[in-house]
């Protein structure tokens, strides 16, 4: 155990995953309360064609450039969902699923283009798809920390607007707030959080990183401020325990370990939380 | 056209046809993301069944995967039932957990086997025709073709037998419950069919393109009609057209077949969407 604390690689991975836990934990609160829990899942899948495009155009392995491309594609995908639901009879879930799957399909096509050109560089894309926390570099962690700082600052700055549009969008609108603009801000922030997470846990597990901490925190409190803090705390707890488990036991990948730790926290919260928890309600009735 | 191409086209069309049937009901019922959850969550089912039978091409793997799919639905519905979390949140927590368990099982116990997350997520249609059923030295055609054929028959007979019930739970769940139709049983039946279809099709086209084939054709058909039977038929047709044109596009551009099928289904939806927006009375 003491060996771990002084291990440079372990500290790098731990820092990276904890940063992810904090930023996705805080944003997850808004996603959950706005009933947009799976938006993060759709965006993370939709980022694939952007990443592949950026790689095809620049041949760069720089995560900043690749994630930048991914962010553009994710943005397009995220804005298409409300566009489809507003103009047709298609429901939100179907629009979300379509964006997720079709963008991912386009990403797959572009990936095969890359595979034909260069075999060696294909690994970099696999890293974004499935995530591999053990290959995180110090430079990656600095990038993640920078993105997380932007997220925290913007959430702090627009706290009032986010709170108002989450709980009473109609009142926010009549009070002169631009509700749509705030929604776009939230999508931008989600994209930042997903960019942090892609290299660490990958596309599939990103959904849990966003939803689970917030879902657990929701059971313990009804105050938004406390919920955001708790959610970030749960995110970090899961990150730390996941990292420790994956380095103590050989061959357990970090991402899945973190997700399982998160799920245990959610299960415990669903069962044991006062007022909302299952056990509490059983005992009271 | 040689027999390999013919097999690929047949497998892709049957997969699209099979997916469109449960997909239509999922989309109309507003639970289409369940297909996303199922397609990821079948991983631990496949792995656990593999530990039991030690064979990668055993039909029992499919059974295990379908059970895992149904288990996902049950877990999700249980969380929704507690009223602690909403539907999307419940889905978003349950399927990554299942997927994680699958990944850890593979990394712990099945390192040396050709069983990896790539295979489950991406699939490769181009290899499907080479995995054939051979009994006493006689070649009866690709396994995937037989499998998808059986699933299509299963789906069609399910819809044929329970059409009235499906219609009722899709549009008025509460009424179905009140008049004693056991909507939950029909719903789980539908989910079991969706799981089996996902499992059968993911081997050929990959888990995420299955999601495209379940949701997109149904959404496209929904733009064209507002009646259940026409939507169902249109959605099957659109699915098959996406599969065929996707294969043609993949050949022309030399890219992943599965990706091109998803892309084509999206393109068909975009065309329907644009027509619906520009025509004076819409498409309907």
PDB file of N, CA and C in Angstrom, chain B residues 96-177:
ATOM      1  N   UNK B  96     -23.762   0.025 -18.075  1.00  0.00           N
ATOM      2  CA  UNK B  96     -22.302   0.068 -17.897  1.00  0.00           C
ATOM      3  C   UNK B  96     -21.816  -0.915 -16.837  1.00  0.00           C
ATOM      4  N   UNK B  97     -22.661  -1.162 -15.818  1.00  0.00           N
ATOM      5  CA  UNK B  97     -22.278  -2.135 -14.786  1.00  0.00           C
ATOM      6  C   UNK B  97     -22.130  -3.520 -15.407  1.00  0.00           C
ATOM      7  N   UNK B  98     -23.144  -3.923 -16.194  1.00  0.00           N
ATOM      8  CA  UNK B  98     -23.081  -5.237 -16.848  1.00  0.00           C
ATOM      9  C   UNK B  98     -21.859  -5.323 -17.755  1.00  0.00           C
ATOM     10  N   UNK B  99     -21.643  -4.250 -18.527  1.00  0.00           N
ATOM     11  CA  UNK B  99     -20.518  -4.252 -19.457  1.00  0.00           C
ATOM     12  C   UNK B  99     -19.203  -4.378 -18.693  1.00  0.00           C
ATOM     13  N   UNK B 100     -19.092  -3.643 -17.569  1.00  0.00           N
ATOM     14  CA  UNK B 100     -17.867  -3.690 -16.765  1.00  0.00           C
ATOM     15  C   UNK B 100     -17.609  -5.092 -16.251  1.00  0.00           C
ATOM     16  N   UNK B 101     -18.687  -5.728 -15.754  1.00  0.00           N
ATOM     17  CA  UNK B 101     -18.530  -7.091 -15.256  1.00  0.00           C
ATOM     18  C   UNK B 101     -18.009  -7.991 -16.373  1.00  0.00           C
ATOM     19  N   UNK B 102     -18.563  -7.818 -17.575  1.00  0.00           N
ATOM     20  CA  UNK B 102     -18.101  -8.606 -18.716  1.00  0.00           C
ATOM     21  C   UNK B 102     -16.635  -8.376 -19.019  1.00  0.00           C
ATOM     22  N   UNK B 103     -16.224  -7.083 -19.047  1.00  0.00           N
ATOM     23  CA  UNK B 103     -14.834  -6.756 -19.364  1.00  0.00           C
ATOM     24  C   UNK B 103     -13.894  -7.370 -18.321  1.00  0.00           C
ATOM     25  N   UNK B 104     -14.281  -7.262 -17.032  1.00  0.00           N
ATOM     26  CA  UNK B 104     -13.412  -7.801 -15.981  1.00  0.00           C
ATOM     27  C   UNK B 104     -13.334  -9.319 -16.071  1.00  0.00           C
ATOM     28  N   UNK B 105     -14.469  -9.970 -16.333  1.00  0.00           N
ATOM     29  CA  UNK B 105     -14.453 -11.434 -16.479  1.00  0.00           C
ATOM     30  C   UNK B 105     -13.509 -11.844 -17.605  1.00  0.00           C
ATOM     31  N   UNK B 106     -13.595 -11.123 -18.733  1.00  0.00           N
ATOM     32  CA  UNK B 106     -12.719 -11.464 -19.858  1.00  0.00           C
ATOM     33  C   UNK B 106     -11.257 -11.266 -19.467  1.00  0.00           C
ATOM     34  N   UNK B 107     -10.958 -10.130 -18.837  1.00  0.00           N
ATOM     35  CA  UNK B 107      -9.557  -9.831 -18.556  1.00  0.00           C
ATOM     36  C   UNK B 107      -9.004 -10.762 -17.480  1.00  0.00           C
ATOM     37  N   UNK B 108      -9.871 -11.294 -16.614  1.00  0.00           N
ATOM     38  CA  UNK B 108      -9.373 -12.172 -15.558  1.00  0.00           C
ATOM     39  C   UNK B 108      -9.208 -13.608 -16.035  1.00  0.00           C
ATOM     40  N   UNK B 109     -10.236 -14.081 -16.773  1.00  0.00           N
ATOM     41  CA  UNK B 109     -10.269 -15.529 -16.991  1.00  0.00           C
ATOM     42  C   UNK B 109     -10.172 -15.958 -18.451  1.00  0.00           C
ATOM     43  N   UNK B 110     -10.328 -15.031 -19.374  1.00  0.00           N
ATOM     44  CA  UNK B 110     -10.415 -15.486 -20.760  1.00  0.00           C
ATOM     45  C   UNK B 110      -9.427 -14.764 -21.653  1.00  0.00           C
ATOM     46  N   UNK B 111      -8.251 -14.514 -21.114  1.00  0.00           N
ATOM     47  CA  UNK B 111      -7.237 -13.775 -21.867  1.00  0.00           C
ATOM     48  C   UNK B 111      -6.854 -14.454 -23.181  1.00  0.00           C
ATOM     49  N   UNK B 112      -6.781 -15.792 -23.128  1.00  0.00           N
ATOM     50  CA  UNK B 112      -6.224 -16.502 -24.278  1.00  0.00           C
ATOM     51  C   UNK B 112      -7.268 -16.866 -25.322  1.00  0.00           C
ATOM     52  N   UNK B 113      -8.514 -16.532 -25.032  1.00  0.00           N
ATOM     53  CA  UNK B 113      -9.570 -16.924 -25.949  1.00  0.00           C
ATOM     54  C   UNK B 113      -9.860 -15.746 -26.888  1.00  0.00           C
ATOM     55  N   UNK B 114     -10.317 -16.091 -28.089  1.00  0.00           N
ATOM     56  CA  UNK B 114     -10.694 -14.995 -28.968  1.00  0.00           C
ATOM     57  C   UNK B 114     -12.078 -14.502 -28.580  1.00  0.00           C
ATOM     58  N   UNK B 115     -12.105 -13.737 -27.529  1.00  0.00           N
ATOM     59  CA  UNK B 115     -13.387 -13.238 -27.025  1.00  0.00           C
ATOM     60  C   UNK B 115     -13.068 -11.857 -26.498  1.00  0.00           C
ATOM     61  N   UNK B 116     -13.252 -10.857 -27.293  1.00  0.00           N
ATOM     62  CA  UNK B 116     -12.883  -9.536 -26.778  1.00  0.00           C
ATOM     63  C   UNK B 116     -13.972  -8.511 -27.030  1.00  0.00           C
ATOM     64  N   UNK B 117     -13.809  -7.374 -26.375  1.00  0.00           N
ATOM     65  CA  UNK B 117     -14.834  -6.342 -26.435  1.00  0.00           C
ATOM     66  C   UNK B 117     -14.963  -5.785 -27.854  1.00  0.00           C
ATOM     67  N   UNK B 118     -13.854  -5.758 -28.589  1.00  0.00           N
ATOM     68  CA  UNK B 118     -13.902  -5.310 -29.985  1.00  0.00           C
ATOM     69  C   UNK B 118     -14.930  -6.103 -30.759  1.00  0.00           C
ATOM     70  N   UNK B 119     -14.823  -7.434 -30.599  1.00  0.00           N
ATOM     71  CA  UNK B 119     -15.675  -8.343 -31.353  1.00  0.00           C
ATOM     72  C   UNK B 119     -17.144  -8.059 -31.069  1.00  0.00           C
ATOM     73  N   UNK B 120     -17.456  -7.863 -29.778  1.00  0.00           N
ATOM     74  CA  UNK B 120     -18.847  -7.656 -29.403  1.00  0.00           C
ATOM     75  C   UNK B 120     -19.351  -6.303 -29.874  1.00  0.00           C
ATOM     76  N   UNK B 121     -18.517  -5.272 -29.739  1.00  0.00           N
ATOM     77  CA  UNK B 121     -18.986  -3.924 -30.064  1.00  0.00           C
ATOM     78  C   UNK B 121     -19.031  -3.668 -31.559  1.00  0.00           C
ATOM     79  N   UNK B 122     -18.056  -4.170 -32.276  1.00  0.00           N
ATOM     80  CA  UNK B 122     -17.941  -3.771 -33.675  1.00  0.00           C
ATOM     81  C   UNK B 122     -18.487  -4.802 -34.659  1.00  0.00           C
ATOM     82  N   UNK B 123     -18.235  -6.083 -34.413  1.00  0.00           N
ATOM     83  CA  UNK B 123     -18.736  -7.112 -35.316  1.00  0.00           C
ATOM     84  C   UNK B 123     -18.069  -7.029 -36.683  1.00  0.00           C
ATOM     85  N   UNK B 124     -18.131  -8.106 -37.453  1.00  0.00           N
ATOM     86  CA  UNK B 124     -17.566  -8.019 -38.795  1.00  0.00           C
ATOM     87  C   UNK B 124     -18.367  -8.887 -39.744  1.00  0.00           C
ATOM     88  N   UNK B 125     -19.172  -8.236 -40.543  1.00  0.00           N
ATOM     89  CA  UNK B 125     -20.068  -8.944 -41.445  1.00  0.00           C
ATOM     90  C   UNK B 125     -19.291  -9.699 -42.517  1.00  0.00           C
ATOM     91  N   UNK B 126     -18.132  -9.154 -42.893  1.00  0.00           N
ATOM     92  CA  UNK B 126     -17.380  -9.751 -43.990  1.00  0.00           C
ATOM     93  C   UNK B 126     -16.919 -11.171 -43.667  1.00  0.00           C
ATOM     94  N   UNK B 127     -16.787 -11.511 -42.353  1.00  0.00           N
ATOM     95  CA  UNK B 127     -16.332 -12.842 -41.990  1.00  0.00           C
ATOM     96  C   UNK B 127     -17.484 -13.825 -41.787  1.00  0.00           C
ATOM     97  N   UNK B 128     -18.700 -13.294 -41.670  1.00  0.00           N
ATOM     98  CA  UNK B 128     -19.843 -14.140 -41.325  1.00  0.00           C
ATOM     99  C   UNK B 128     -20.062 -15.316 -42.284  1.00  0.00           C
ATOM    100  N   UNK B 129     -19.900 -15.164 -43.612  1.00  0.00           N
ATOM    101  CA  UNK B 129     -20.189 -16.285 -44.514  1.00  0.00           C
ATOM    102  C   UNK B 129     -19.230 -17.457 -44.364  1.00  0.00           C
ATOM    103  N   UNK B 130     -18.078 -17.269 -43.712  1.00  0.00           N
ATOM    104  CA  UNK B 130     -17.087 -18.344 -43.678  1.00  0.00           C
ATOM    105  C   UNK B 130     -17.285 -19.297 -42.520  1.00  0.00           C
ATOM    106  N   UNK B 131     -18.201 -18.917 -41.603  1.00  0.00           N
ATOM    107  CA  UNK B 131     -18.465 -19.760 -40.450  1.00  0.00           C
ATOM    108  C   UNK B 131     -19.719 -20.593 -40.755  1.00  0.00           C
ATOM    109  N   UNK B 132     -19.488 -21.801 -41.291  1.00  0.00           N
ATOM    110  CA  UNK B 132     -20.619 -22.552 -41.852  1.00  0.00           C
ATOM    111  C   UNK B 132     -21.066 -23.712 -40.978  1.00  0.00           C
ATOM    112  N   UNK B 133     -22.320 -24.107 -41.188  1.00  0.00           N
ATOM    113  CA  UNK B 133     -22.839 -25.308 -40.549  1.00  0.00           C
ATOM    114  C   UNK B 133     -22.408 -26.495 -41.396  1.00  0.00           C
ATOM    115  N   UNK B 134     -21.610 -27.390 -40.831  1.00  0.00           N
ATOM    116  CA  UNK B 134     -21.192 -28.551 -41.608  1.00  0.00           C
ATOM    117  C   UNK B 134     -21.596 -29.810 -40.850  1.00  0.00           C
ATOM    118  N   UNK B 135     -22.515 -30.581 -41.440  1.00  0.00           N
ATOM    119  CA  UNK B 135     -22.958 -31.827 -40.817  1.00  0.00           C
ATOM    120  C   UNK B 135     -22.566 -32.972 -41.744  1.00  0.00           C
ATOM    121  N   UNK B 136     -21.795 -33.937 -41.221  1.00  0.00           N
ATOM    122  CA  UNK B 136     -21.317 -35.075 -42.012  1.00  0.00           C
ATOM    123  C   UNK B 136     -20.639 -34.616 -43.306  1.00  0.00           C
ATOM    124  N   UNK B 137     -19.883 -33.546 -43.223  1.00  0.00           N
ATOM    125  CA  UNK B 137     -19.137 -33.100 -44.394  1.00  0.00           C
ATOM    126  C   UNK B 137     -19.960 -32.344 -45.413  1.00  0.00           C
ATOM    127  N   UNK B 138     -21.240 -32.183 -45.166  1.00  0.00           N
ATOM    128  CA  UNK B 138     -22.058 -31.424 -46.114  1.00  0.00           C
ATOM    129  C   UNK B 138     -22.224 -30.003 -45.601  1.00  0.00           C
ATOM    130  N   UNK B 139     -21.975 -29.029 -46.464  1.00  0.00           N
ATOM    131  CA  UNK B 139     -22.042 -27.632 -46.062  1.00  0.00           C
ATOM    132  C   UNK B 139     -23.468 -27.099 -46.220  1.00  0.00           C
ATOM    133  N   UNK B 140     -24.052 -26.693 -45.101  1.00  0.00           N
ATOM    134  CA  UNK B 140     -25.436 -26.198 -45.158  1.00  0.00           C
ATOM    135  C   UNK B 140     -25.511 -24.665 -45.131  1.00  0.00           C
ATOM    136  N   UNK B 141     -24.422 -23.985 -45.393  1.00  0.00           N
ATOM    137  CA  UNK B 141     -24.466 -22.510 -45.412  1.00  0.00           C
ATOM    138  C   UNK B 141     -24.045 -21.912 -44.084  1.00  0.00           C
ATOM    139  N   UNK B 142     -23.877 -20.602 -44.044  1.00  0.00           N
ATOM    140  CA  UNK B 142     -23.346 -19.934 -42.854  1.00  0.00           C
ATOM    141  C   UNK B 142     -24.268 -20.040 -41.641  1.00  0.00           C
ATOM    142  N   UNK B 143     -23.658 -20.167 -40.455  1.00  0.00           N
ATOM    143  CA  UNK B 143     -24.419 -20.221 -39.207  1.00  0.00           C
ATOM    144  C   UNK B 143     -25.265 -18.963 -39.039  1.00  0.00           C
ATOM    145  N   UNK B 144     -24.631 -17.809 -39.341  1.00  0.00           N
ATOM    146  CA  UNK B 144     -25.312 -16.530 -39.123  1.00  0.00           C
ATOM    147  C   UNK B 144     -26.619 -16.466 -39.907  1.00  0.00           C
ATOM    148  N   UNK B 145     -26.590 -17.051 -41.109  1.00  0.00           N
ATOM    149  CA  UNK B 145     -27.786 -17.025 -41.957  1.00  0.00           C
ATOM    150  C   UNK B 145     -28.915 -17.826 -41.321  1.00  0.00           C
ATOM    151  N   UNK B 146     -28.588 -19.038 -40.857  1.00  0.00           N
ATOM    152  CA  UNK B 146     -29.581 -19.880 -40.195  1.00  0.00           C
ATOM    153  C   UNK B 146     -30.131 -19.188 -38.960  1.00  0.00           C
ATOM    154  N   UNK B 147     -29.187 -18.627 -38.196  1.00  0.00           N
ATOM    155  CA  UNK B 147     -29.560 -17.979 -36.945  1.00  0.00           C
ATOM    156  C   UNK B 147     -30.533 -16.828 -37.197  1.00  0.00           C
ATOM    157  N   UNK B 148     -30.176 -15.955 -38.136  1.00  0.00           N
ATOM    158  CA  UNK B 148     -31.032 -14.801 -38.403  1.00  0.00           C
ATOM    159  C   UNK B 148     -32.369 -15.252 -38.969  1.00  0.00           C
ATOM    160  N   UNK B 149     -32.347 -16.312 -39.797  1.00  0.00           N
ATOM    161  CA  UNK B 149     -33.599 -16.838 -40.339  1.00  0.00           C
ATOM    162  C   UNK B 149     -34.533 -17.289 -39.228  1.00  0.00           C
ATOM    163  N   UNK B 150     -33.979 -18.057 -38.270  1.00  0.00           N
ATOM    164  CA  UNK B 150     -34.794 -18.537 -37.149  1.00  0.00           C
ATOM    165  C   UNK B 150     -35.345 -17.356 -36.360  1.00  0.00           C
ATOM    166  N   UNK B 151     -34.478 -16.339 -36.145  1.00  0.00           N
ATOM    167  CA  UNK B 151     -34.924 -15.190 -35.342  1.00  0.00           C
ATOM    168  C   UNK B 151     -36.032 -14.415 -36.059  1.00  0.00           C
ATOM    169  N   UNK B 152     -35.906 -14.288 -37.375  1.00  0.00           N
ATOM    170  CA  UNK B 152     -36.959 -13.595 -38.122  1.00  0.00           C
ATOM    171  C   UNK B 152     -38.287 -14.330 -37.965  1.00  0.00           C
ATOM    172  N   UNK B 153     -38.239 -15.661 -38.101  1.00  0.00           N
ATOM    173  CA  UNK B 153     -39.476 -16.448 -37.956  1.00  0.00           C
ATOM    174  C   UNK B 153     -40.053 -16.267 -36.552  1.00  0.00           C
ATOM    175  N   UNK B 154     -39.155 -16.326 -35.559  1.00  0.00           N
ATOM    176  CA  UNK B 154     -39.576 -16.165 -34.163  1.00  0.00           C
ATOM    177  C   UNK B 154     -40.251 -14.807 -33.957  1.00  0.00           C
ATOM    178  N   UNK B 155     -39.597 -13.746 -34.452  1.00  0.00           N
ATOM    179  CA  UNK B 155     -40.145 -12.399 -34.276  1.00  0.00           C
ATOM    180  C   UNK B 155     -41.489 -12.254 -34.965  1.00  0.00           C
ATOM    181  N   UNK B 156     -41.558 -12.778 -36.217  1.00  0.00           N
ATOM    182  CA  UNK B 156     -42.809 -12.655 -36.964  1.00  0.00           C
ATOM    183  C   UNK B 156     -43.928 -13.391 -36.249  1.00  0.00           C
ATOM    184  N   UNK B 157     -43.617 -14.600 -35.734  1.00  0.00           N
ATOM    185  CA  UNK B 157     -44.702 -15.334 -35.087  1.00  0.00           C
ATOM    186  C   UNK B 157     -45.097 -14.670 -33.772  1.00  0.00           C
ATOM    187  N   UNK B 158     -44.125 -14.085 -33.068  1.00  0.00           N
ATOM    188  CA  UNK B 158     -44.461 -13.379 -31.829  1.00  0.00           C
ATOM    189  C   UNK B 158     -45.423 -12.228 -32.112  1.00  0.00           C
ATOM    190  N   UNK B 159     -45.096 -11.432 -33.138  1.00  0.00           N
ATOM    191  CA  UNK B 159     -45.950 -10.293 -33.474  1.00  0.00           C
ATOM    192  C   UNK B 159     -47.310 -10.776 -33.970  1.00  0.00           C
ATOM    193  N   UNK B 160     -47.303 -11.869 -34.754  1.00  0.00           N
ATOM    194  CA  UNK B 160     -48.553 -12.392 -35.303  1.00  0.00           C
ATOM    195  C   UNK B 160     -49.473 -12.865 -34.181  1.00  0.00           C
ATOM    196  N   UNK B 161     -48.873 -13.585 -33.212  1.00  0.00           N
ATOM    197  CA  UNK B 161     -49.675 -14.147 -32.123  1.00  0.00           C
ATOM    198  C   UNK B 161     -50.167 -13.068 -31.158  1.00  0.00           C
ATOM    199  N   UNK B 162     -49.305 -12.093 -30.857  1.00  0.00           N
ATOM    200  CA  UNK B 162     -49.640 -11.123 -29.804  1.00  0.00           C
ATOM    201  C   UNK B 162     -49.862  -9.717 -30.348  1.00  0.00           C
ATOM    202  N   UNK B 163     -50.282  -9.616 -31.610  1.00  0.00           N
ATOM    203  CA  UNK B 163     -50.406  -8.295 -32.230  1.00  0.00           C
ATOM    204  C   UNK B 163     -51.318  -7.378 -31.422  1.00  0.00           C
ATOM    205  N   UNK B 164     -52.490  -7.908 -31.045  1.00  0.00           N
ATOM    206  CA  UNK B 164     -53.468  -7.113 -30.302  1.00  0.00           C
ATOM    207  C   UNK B 164     -52.881  -6.632 -28.975  1.00  0.00           C
ATOM    208  N   UNK B 165     -52.251  -7.572 -28.246  1.00  0.00           N
ATOM    209  CA  UNK B 165     -51.673  -7.241 -26.950  1.00  0.00           C
ATOM    210  C   UNK B 165     -50.563  -6.201 -27.093  1.00  0.00           C
ATOM    211  N   UNK B 166     -49.698  -6.408 -28.099  1.00  0.00           N
ATOM    212  CA  UNK B 166     -48.583  -5.476 -28.302  1.00  0.00           C
ATOM    213  C   UNK B 166     -49.105  -4.082 -28.603  1.00  0.00           C
ATOM    214  N   UNK B 167     -50.131  -4.043 -29.467  1.00  0.00           N
ATOM    215  CA  UNK B 167     -50.715  -2.765 -29.844  1.00  0.00           C
ATOM    216  C   UNK B 167     -51.244  -2.048 -28.605  1.00  0.00           C
ATOM    217  N   UNK B 168     -51.914  -2.821 -27.765  1.00  0.00           N
ATOM    218  CA  UNK B 168     -52.531  -2.230 -26.588  1.00  0.00           C
ATOM    219  C   UNK B 168     -51.493  -1.712 -25.600  1.00  0.00           C
ATOM    220  N   UNK B 169     -50.448  -2.509 -25.317  1.00  0.00           N
ATOM    221  CA  UNK B 169     -49.480  -2.030 -24.330  1.00  0.00           C
ATOM    222  C   UNK B 169     -48.627  -0.903 -24.906  1.00  0.00           C
ATOM    223  N   UNK B 170     -48.522  -0.838 -26.239  1.00  0.00           N
ATOM    224  CA  UNK B 170     -47.717   0.227 -26.818  1.00  0.00           C
ATOM    225  C   UNK B 170     -48.414   1.574 -26.667  1.00  0.00           C
ATOM    226  N   UNK B 171     -49.733   1.572 -26.861  1.00  0.00           N
ATOM    227  CA  UNK B 171     -50.413   2.865 -26.900  1.00  0.00           C
ATOM    228  C   UNK B 171     -51.164   3.200 -25.617  1.00  0.00           C
ATOM    229  N   UNK B 172     -51.650   2.173 -24.906  1.00  0.00           N
ATOM    230  CA  UNK B 172     -52.358   2.486 -23.670  1.00  0.00           C
ATOM    231  C   UNK B 172     -52.090   1.407 -22.635  1.00  0.00           C
ATOM    232  N   UNK B 173     -50.956   1.545 -21.969  1.00  0.00           N
ATOM    233  CA  UNK B 173     -50.488   0.542 -21.023  1.00  0.00           C
ATOM    234  C   UNK B 173     -51.468   0.371 -19.867  1.00  0.00           C
ATOM    235  N   UNK B 174     -51.932   1.504 -19.334  1.00  0.00           N
ATOM    236  CA  UNK B 174     -52.811   1.455 -18.171  1.00  0.00           C
ATOM    237  C   UNK B 174     -54.124   0.745 -18.488  1.00  0.00           C
ATOM    238  N   UNK B 175     -54.683   1.053 -19.672  1.00  0.00           N
ATOM    239  CA  UNK B 175     -55.937   0.424 -20.086  1.00  0.00           C
ATOM    240  C   UNK B 175     -55.745  -1.088 -20.208  1.00  0.00           C
ATOM    241  N   UNK B 176     -54.601  -1.476 -20.805  1.00  0.00           N
ATOM    242  CA  UNK B 176     -54.303  -2.895 -20.954  1.00  0.00           C
ATOM    243  C   UNK B 176     -54.277  -3.576 -19.593  1.00  0.00           C
ATOM    244  N   UNK B 177     -53.755  -2.859 -18.594  1.00  0.00           N
ATOM    245  CA  UNK B 177     -53.661  -3.433 -17.252  1.00  0.00           C
ATOM    246  C   UNK B 177     -55.055  -3.571 -16.641  1.00  0.00           C
TER     247      UNK B 177
END
